[in-house]
Amino acid sequence: MGKQTRVRLWSLPSMQPARATLLTAGGFALGGLLGCLFSACLQGEGSAALTAYLESYLTLAKAEGAAQPGWWAVGWQVLREALAVGLLRFTVLGVRLVPLVMGVKGFLLSFAISAFVRCYCWRGLGAALLLFGGAECLQVTALFLLAVESWLGAERRGRELRAGEETESLRVYLVCLLLLIGSAALQKLLAGPMVRGLTLLLG
């Protein structure tokens, strides 16, 4: 009786895009959940420190008024996670580290939003939407696209397969670049109006 090879559906090359999407989205969702739980569990000195930090942020925002951040500062803030995810494409460790980076991004974003909500209730939700609205949506979308592509590249490298879809990869990177440029432009050009709206909303 010959040996029977068992091929798992999840390991087929045709299933890898779906697998990459689930792992990156799952990492982001898990990080977001942990960020919300961490913010909700802060008690005593931790809660007081969080409130003091947000109050000092608002005071600084009022003092600076409509001052706009520099392009370099905005560019680094937008590109740092994308650069980390993009570089992980070239190592087999990217299979494990890309979902981890997405989890860190989800944790930081959800913690920031939930911190505003915890300290300022519904006004905090409005402030969070004002701060993390359009620019953050563009950035997260680009990060998801890049994370899936990087995970696939790392997985192919791990199986020592040749990447035969370079044209498609270039299209993905071009879309991600345009989204990140749009996110940076929103943060740069709308910084003043967002700060004024934030101070009016939260007093």
PDB file of C-alpha atoms in Angstrom:
ATOM      1  CA  MET A   1       0.000   0.000   0.000  1.00  0.00           C
ATOM      2  CA  GLY A   2       1.518   3.272  -1.158  1.00  0.00           C
ATOM      3  CA  LYS A   3       2.038   6.235   1.028  1.00  0.00           C
ATOM      4  CA  GLN A   4      -0.796   8.689   1.010  1.00  0.00           C
ATOM      5  CA  THR A   5       0.080  12.344   1.097  1.00  0.00           C
ATOM      6  CA  ARG A   6      -2.192  14.542   3.095  1.00  0.00           C
ATOM      7  CA  VAL A   7      -2.425  18.037   1.706  1.00  0.00           C
ATOM      8  CA  ARG A   8      -4.046  20.505   4.031  1.00  0.00           C
ATOM      9  CA  LEU A   9      -6.297  22.979   2.319  1.00  0.00           C
ATOM     10  CA  TRP A  10      -4.929  25.757   4.495  1.00  0.00           C
ATOM     11  CA  SER A  11      -1.403  25.105   3.170  1.00  0.00           C
ATOM     12  CA  LEU A  12      -2.249  25.282  -0.522  1.00  0.00           C
ATOM     13  CA  PRO A  13      -0.658  28.234  -2.338  1.00  0.00           C
ATOM     14  CA  SER A  14      -4.066  29.356  -3.563  1.00  0.00           C
ATOM     15  CA  MET A  15      -5.257  29.725   0.036  1.00  0.00           C
ATOM     16  CA  GLN A  16      -2.344  31.874   1.229  1.00  0.00           C
ATOM     17  CA  PRO A  17      -3.942  35.278   0.416  1.00  0.00           C
ATOM     18  CA  ALA A  18      -6.966  34.368   2.549  1.00  0.00           C
ATOM     19  CA  ARG A  19      -4.691  33.087   5.294  1.00  0.00           C
ATOM     20  CA  ALA A  20      -2.617  36.287   5.215  1.00  0.00           C
ATOM     21  CA  THR A  21      -5.753  38.430   5.385  1.00  0.00           C
ATOM     22  CA  LEU A  22      -7.142  36.505   8.365  1.00  0.00           C
ATOM     23  CA  LEU A  23      -3.866  36.587  10.283  1.00  0.00           C
ATOM     24  CA  THR A  24      -3.204  40.303   9.768  1.00  0.00           C
ATOM     25  CA  ALA A  25      -6.818  41.273  10.467  1.00  0.00           C
ATOM     26  CA  GLY A  26      -6.864  38.968  13.496  1.00  0.00           C
ATOM     27  CA  GLY A  27      -3.685  40.537  14.856  1.00  0.00           C
ATOM     28  CA  PHE A  28      -5.122  44.028  14.444  1.00  0.00           C
ATOM     29  CA  ALA A  29      -8.439  43.043  16.055  1.00  0.00           C
ATOM     30  CA  LEU A  30      -6.740  41.291  18.981  1.00  0.00           C
ATOM     31  CA  GLY A  31      -4.496  44.293  19.568  1.00  0.00           C
ATOM     32  CA  GLY A  32      -7.530  46.579  19.446  1.00  0.00           C
ATOM     33  CA  LEU A  33      -9.348  44.449  21.995  1.00  0.00           C
ATOM     34  CA  LEU A  34      -6.358  44.445  24.335  1.00  0.00           C
ATOM     35  CA  GLY A  35      -6.033  48.222  23.992  1.00  0.00           C
ATOM     36  CA  CYS A  36      -9.662  48.731  25.018  1.00  0.00           C
ATOM     37  CA  LEU A  37      -9.327  46.316  27.942  1.00  0.00           C
ATOM     38  CA  PHE A  38      -6.100  47.933  29.115  1.00  0.00           C
ATOM     39  CA  SER A  39      -7.685  51.382  29.094  1.00  0.00           C
ATOM     40  CA  ALA A  40     -10.767  50.099  30.898  1.00  0.00           C
ATOM     41  CA  CYS A  41      -8.705  48.324  33.573  1.00  0.00           C
ATOM     42  CA  LEU A  42      -6.644  51.366  34.570  1.00  0.00           C
ATOM     43  CA  GLN A  43      -7.430  52.228  38.156  1.00  0.00           C
ATOM     44  CA  GLY A  44      -6.084  54.557  40.809  1.00  0.00           C
ATOM     45  CA  GLU A  45      -2.767  56.154  39.867  1.00  0.00           C
ATOM     46  CA  GLY A  46      -2.909  54.784  36.327  1.00  0.00           C
ATOM     47  CA  SER A  47      -6.275  56.387  35.672  1.00  0.00           C
ATOM     48  CA  ALA A  48      -5.165  59.686  37.213  1.00  0.00           C
ATOM     49  CA  ALA A  49      -1.989  59.668  35.102  1.00  0.00           C
ATOM     50  CA  LEU A  50      -4.009  59.052  31.945  1.00  0.00           C
ATOM     51  CA  THR A  51      -6.362  61.940  32.725  1.00  0.00           C
ATOM     52  CA  ALA A  52      -3.433  64.243  33.537  1.00  0.00           C
ATOM     53  CA  TYR A  53      -1.743  63.315  30.258  1.00  0.00           C
ATOM     54  CA  LEU A  54      -4.827  64.137  28.191  1.00  0.00           C
ATOM     55  CA  GLU A  55      -5.337  67.405  30.046  1.00  0.00           C
ATOM     56  CA  SER A  56      -1.725  68.429  29.427  1.00  0.00           C
ATOM     57  CA  TYR A  57      -2.162  67.513  25.752  1.00  0.00           C
ATOM     58  CA  LEU A  58      -5.194  69.799  25.494  1.00  0.00           C
ATOM     59  CA  THR A  59      -3.344  72.609  27.282  1.00  0.00           C
ATOM     60  CA  LEU A  60      -0.451  72.307  24.854  1.00  0.00           C
ATOM     61  CA  ALA A  61      -2.860  72.236  21.909  1.00  0.00           C
ATOM     62  CA  LYS A  62      -4.527  75.456  23.076  1.00  0.00           C
ATOM     63  CA  ALA A  63      -1.143  77.144  23.548  1.00  0.00           C
ATOM     64  CA  GLU A  64       0.093  76.164  20.083  1.00  0.00           C
ATOM     65  CA  GLY A  65      -3.200  77.070  18.402  1.00  0.00           C
ATOM     66  CA  ALA A  66      -3.070  76.563  14.658  1.00  0.00           C
ATOM     67  CA  ALA A  67       0.611  75.601  14.534  1.00  0.00           C
ATOM     68  CA  GLN A  68       1.240  72.888  11.967  1.00  0.00           C
ATOM     69  CA  PRO A  69       3.703  70.011  12.390  1.00  0.00           C
ATOM     70  CA  GLY A  70       6.611  69.684   9.982  1.00  0.00           C
ATOM     71  CA  TRP A  71       6.488  67.368   6.986  1.00  0.00           C
ATOM     72  CA  TRP A  72       9.312  65.231   8.366  1.00  0.00           C
ATOM     73  CA  ALA A  73       7.507  64.649  11.663  1.00  0.00           C
ATOM     74  CA  VAL A  74       4.242  63.793   9.926  1.00  0.00           C
ATOM     75  CA  GLY A  75       6.000  61.591   7.380  1.00  0.00           C
ATOM     76  CA  TRP A  76       7.799  59.579  10.063  1.00  0.00           C
ATOM     77  CA  GLN A  77       4.593  59.139  12.051  1.00  0.00           C
ATOM     78  CA  VAL A  78       2.775  57.824   8.988  1.00  0.00           C
ATOM     79  CA  LEU A  79       5.559  55.680   7.523  1.00  0.00           C
ATOM     80  CA  ARG A  80       7.117  53.994  10.558  1.00  0.00           C
ATOM     81  CA  GLU A  81       4.702  51.038  10.751  1.00  0.00           C
ATOM     82  CA  ALA A  82       4.610  50.724   6.955  1.00  0.00           C
ATOM     83  CA  LEU A  83       8.405  50.580   6.786  1.00  0.00           C
ATOM     84  CA  ALA A  84       8.534  47.917   9.481  1.00  0.00           C
ATOM     85  CA  VAL A  85       5.919  45.798   7.704  1.00  0.00           C
ATOM     86  CA  GLY A  86       7.533  46.295   4.299  1.00  0.00           C
ATOM     87  CA  LEU A  87      10.980  45.215   5.497  1.00  0.00           C
ATOM     88  CA  LEU A  88       9.561  42.061   7.075  1.00  0.00           C
ATOM     89  CA  ARG A  89       8.701  40.836   3.570  1.00  0.00           C
ATOM     90  CA  PHE A  90      12.359  39.937   3.054  1.00  0.00           C
ATOM     91  CA  THR A  91      12.685  37.601   6.039  1.00  0.00           C
ATOM     92  CA  VAL A  92      10.974  34.358   7.024  1.00  0.00           C
ATOM     93  CA  LEU A  93      10.298  35.933  10.424  1.00  0.00           C
ATOM     94  CA  GLY A  94       7.736  38.140   8.695  1.00  0.00           C
ATOM     95  CA  VAL A  95       5.221  35.296   8.839  1.00  0.00           C
ATOM     96  CA  ARG A  96       5.084  35.755  12.612  1.00  0.00           C
ATOM     97  CA  LEU A  97       6.095  39.394  13.006  1.00  0.00           C
ATOM     98  CA  VAL A  98       3.736  41.006  10.476  1.00  0.00           C
ATOM     99  CA  PRO A  99       0.611  40.038  12.491  1.00  0.00           C
ATOM    100  CA  LEU A 100       2.455  41.215  15.614  1.00  0.00           C
ATOM    101  CA  VAL A 101       3.095  44.665  14.105  1.00  0.00           C
ATOM    102  CA  MET A 102      -0.575  44.855  13.134  1.00  0.00           C
ATOM    103  CA  GLY A 103      -1.488  43.937  16.688  1.00  0.00           C
ATOM    104  CA  VAL A 104       0.695  46.744  18.069  1.00  0.00           C
ATOM    105  CA  LYS A 105      -0.957  49.208  15.686  1.00  0.00           C
ATOM    106  CA  GLY A 106      -4.419  48.048  16.744  1.00  0.00           C
ATOM    107  CA  PHE A 107      -3.475  48.282  20.422  1.00  0.00           C
ATOM    108  CA  LEU A 108      -2.136  51.835  20.175  1.00  0.00           C
ATOM    109  CA  LEU A 109      -5.063  53.098  18.117  1.00  0.00           C
ATOM    110  CA  SER A 110      -7.767  51.532  20.268  1.00  0.00           C
ATOM    111  CA  PHE A 111      -6.050  52.600  23.493  1.00  0.00           C
ATOM    112  CA  ALA A 112      -5.900  56.212  22.306  1.00  0.00           C
ATOM    113  CA  ILE A 113      -9.570  56.226  21.289  1.00  0.00           C
ATOM    114  CA  SER A 114     -10.790  54.455  24.427  1.00  0.00           C
ATOM    115  CA  ALA A 115      -8.716  56.795  26.616  1.00  0.00           C
ATOM    116  CA  PHE A 116     -10.546  59.814  25.194  1.00  0.00           C
ATOM    117  CA  VAL A 117     -13.886  58.073  25.631  1.00  0.00           C
ATOM    118  CA  ARG A 118     -13.112  57.080  29.205  1.00  0.00           C
ATOM    119  CA  CYS A 119     -12.034  60.569  30.259  1.00  0.00           C
ATOM    120  CA  TYR A 120     -14.574  62.659  28.299  1.00  0.00           C
ATOM    121  CA  CYS A 121     -17.463  60.250  27.503  1.00  0.00           C
ATOM    122  CA  TRP A 122     -19.318  61.151  24.284  1.00  0.00           C
ATOM    123  CA  ARG A 123     -17.222  64.299  23.810  1.00  0.00           C
ATOM    124  CA  GLY A 124     -14.140  62.103  23.900  1.00  0.00           C
ATOM    125  CA  LEU A 125     -15.599  59.937  21.155  1.00  0.00           C
ATOM    126  CA  GLY A 126     -16.101  63.025  18.992  1.00  0.00           C
ATOM    127  CA  ALA A 127     -12.551  64.161  19.733  1.00  0.00           C
ATOM    128  CA  ALA A 128     -11.168  60.739  18.828  1.00  0.00           C
ATOM    129  CA  LEU A 129     -13.056  60.730  15.540  1.00  0.00           C
ATOM    130  CA  LEU A 130     -11.733  64.214  14.838  1.00  0.00           C
ATOM    131  CA  LEU A 131      -8.141  63.232  15.565  1.00  0.00           C
ATOM    132  CA  PHE A 132      -8.097  59.702  14.153  1.00  0.00           C
ATOM    133  CA  GLY A 133     -10.718  59.993  11.415  1.00  0.00           C
ATOM    134  CA  GLY A 134      -9.805  60.322   7.755  1.00  0.00           C
ATOM    135  CA  ALA A 135      -6.014  60.277   8.064  1.00  0.00           C
ATOM    136  CA  GLU A 136      -5.982  57.185  10.253  1.00  0.00           C
ATOM    137  CA  CYS A 137      -8.439  55.361   7.976  1.00  0.00           C
ATOM    138  CA  LEU A 138      -6.139  55.903   4.993  1.00  0.00           C
ATOM    139  CA  GLN A 139      -3.106  54.846   6.990  1.00  0.00           C
ATOM    140  CA  VAL A 140      -4.687  51.665   8.356  1.00  0.00           C
ATOM    141  CA  THR A 141      -5.999  50.696   4.910  1.00  0.00           C
ATOM    142  CA  ALA A 142      -2.532  51.073   3.414  1.00  0.00           C
ATOM    143  CA  LEU A 143      -1.028  49.132   6.312  1.00  0.00           C
ATOM    144  CA  PHE A 144      -3.460  46.247   5.792  1.00  0.00           C
ATOM    145  CA  LEU A 145      -2.679  46.002   2.083  1.00  0.00           C
ATOM    146  CA  LEU A 146       1.044  46.157   2.726  1.00  0.00           C
ATOM    147  CA  ALA A 147       0.843  43.661   5.594  1.00  0.00           C
ATOM    148  CA  VAL A 148      -0.932  41.062   3.461  1.00  0.00           C
ATOM    149  CA  GLU A 149       1.591  41.488   0.640  1.00  0.00           C
ATOM    150  CA  SER A 150       4.541  41.337   3.044  1.00  0.00           C
ATOM    151  CA  TRP A 151       3.192  38.238   4.769  1.00  0.00           C
ATOM    152  CA  LEU A 152       2.829  36.505   1.407  1.00  0.00           C
ATOM    153  CA  GLY A 153       6.387  37.482   0.452  1.00  0.00           C
ATOM    154  CA  ALA A 154       7.754  36.164   3.747  1.00  0.00           C
ATOM    155  CA  GLU A 155       5.747  32.963   3.390  1.00  0.00           C
ATOM    156  CA  ARG A 156       7.044  32.397  -0.150  1.00  0.00           C
ATOM    157  CA  ARG A 157      10.589  32.980   1.045  1.00  0.00           C
ATOM    158  CA  GLY A 158      10.072  30.471   3.824  1.00  0.00           C
ATOM    159  CA  ARG A 159       8.925  27.809   1.345  1.00  0.00           C
ATOM    160  CA  GLU A 160      11.704  28.757  -1.065  1.00  0.00           C
ATOM    161  CA  LEU A 161       9.268  29.536  -3.838  1.00  0.00           C
ATOM    162  CA  ARG A 162       9.808  32.053  -6.565  1.00  0.00           C
ATOM    163  CA  ALA A 163       7.614  35.135  -6.499  1.00  0.00           C
ATOM    164  CA  GLY A 164       6.019  35.233  -9.943  1.00  0.00           C
ATOM    165  CA  GLU A 165       3.635  38.147  -9.430  1.00  0.00           C
ATOM    166  CA  GLU A 166       5.947  41.123  -9.193  1.00  0.00           C
ATOM    167  CA  THR A 167       3.603  43.317 -11.254  1.00  0.00           C
ATOM    168  CA  GLU A 168       0.768  42.784  -8.807  1.00  0.00           C
ATOM    169  CA  SER A 169       3.086  43.524  -5.892  1.00  0.00           C
ATOM    170  CA  LEU A 170       4.159  46.790  -7.481  1.00  0.00           C
ATOM    171  CA  ARG A 171       0.519  47.811  -7.881  1.00  0.00           C
ATOM    172  CA  VAL A 172      -0.131  47.095  -4.204  1.00  0.00           C
ATOM    173  CA  TYR A 173       2.884  49.148  -3.153  1.00  0.00           C
ATOM    174  CA  LEU A 174       1.820  52.029  -5.382  1.00  0.00           C
ATOM    175  CA  VAL A 175      -1.691  52.053  -3.867  1.00  0.00           C
ATOM    176  CA  CYS A 176      -0.207  51.923  -0.356  1.00  0.00           C
ATOM    177  CA  LEU A 177       2.138  54.797  -1.137  1.00  0.00           C
ATOM    178  CA  LEU A 178      -0.716  56.958  -2.432  1.00  0.00           C
ATOM    179  CA  LEU A 179      -2.813  56.186   0.661  1.00  0.00           C
ATOM    180  CA  LEU A 180       0.058  57.049   2.989  1.00  0.00           C
ATOM    181  CA  ILE A 181       0.736  60.298   1.146  1.00  0.00           C
ATOM    182  CA  GLY A 182      -2.949  61.157   1.492  1.00  0.00           C
ATOM    183  CA  SER A 183      -2.838  60.376   5.222  1.00  0.00           C
ATOM    184  CA  ALA A 184       0.248  62.555   5.727  1.00  0.00           C
ATOM    185  CA  ALA A 185      -1.307  65.396   3.731  1.00  0.00           C
ATOM    186  CA  LEU A 186      -4.480  65.300   5.838  1.00  0.00           C
ATOM    187  CA  GLN A 187      -2.511  65.342   9.071  1.00  0.00           C
ATOM    188  CA  LYS A 188      -0.329  68.201   7.841  1.00  0.00           C
ATOM    189  CA  LEU A 189      -2.948  70.434   6.217  1.00  0.00           C
ATOM    190  CA  LEU A 190      -5.772  69.843   8.707  1.00  0.00           C
ATOM    191  CA  ALA A 191      -3.675  69.995  11.876  1.00  0.00           C
ATOM    192  CA  GLY A 192      -4.744  73.535  12.720  1.00  0.00           C
ATOM    193  CA  PRO A 193      -8.491  73.061  12.190  1.00  0.00           C
ATOM    194  CA  MET A 194      -8.397  69.740  14.056  1.00  0.00           C
ATOM    195  CA  VAL A 195      -6.689  71.308  17.071  1.00  0.00           C
ATOM    196  CA  ARG A 196      -9.181  74.190  17.156  1.00  0.00           C
ATOM    197  CA  GLY A 197     -12.100  71.777  16.868  1.00  0.00           C
ATOM    198  CA  LEU A 198     -10.638  69.617  19.593  1.00  0.00           C
ATOM    199  CA  THR A 199     -10.270  72.499  22.028  1.00  0.00           C
ATOM    200  CA  LEU A 200     -13.796  73.686  21.293  1.00  0.00           C
ATOM    201  CA  LEU A 201     -15.217  70.203  21.752  1.00  0.00           C
ATOM    202  CA  LEU A 202     -13.457  69.405  24.995  1.00  0.00           C
ATOM    203  CA  GLY A 203     -13.127  72.938  26.325  1.00  0.00           C
TER     204      GLY A 203
END
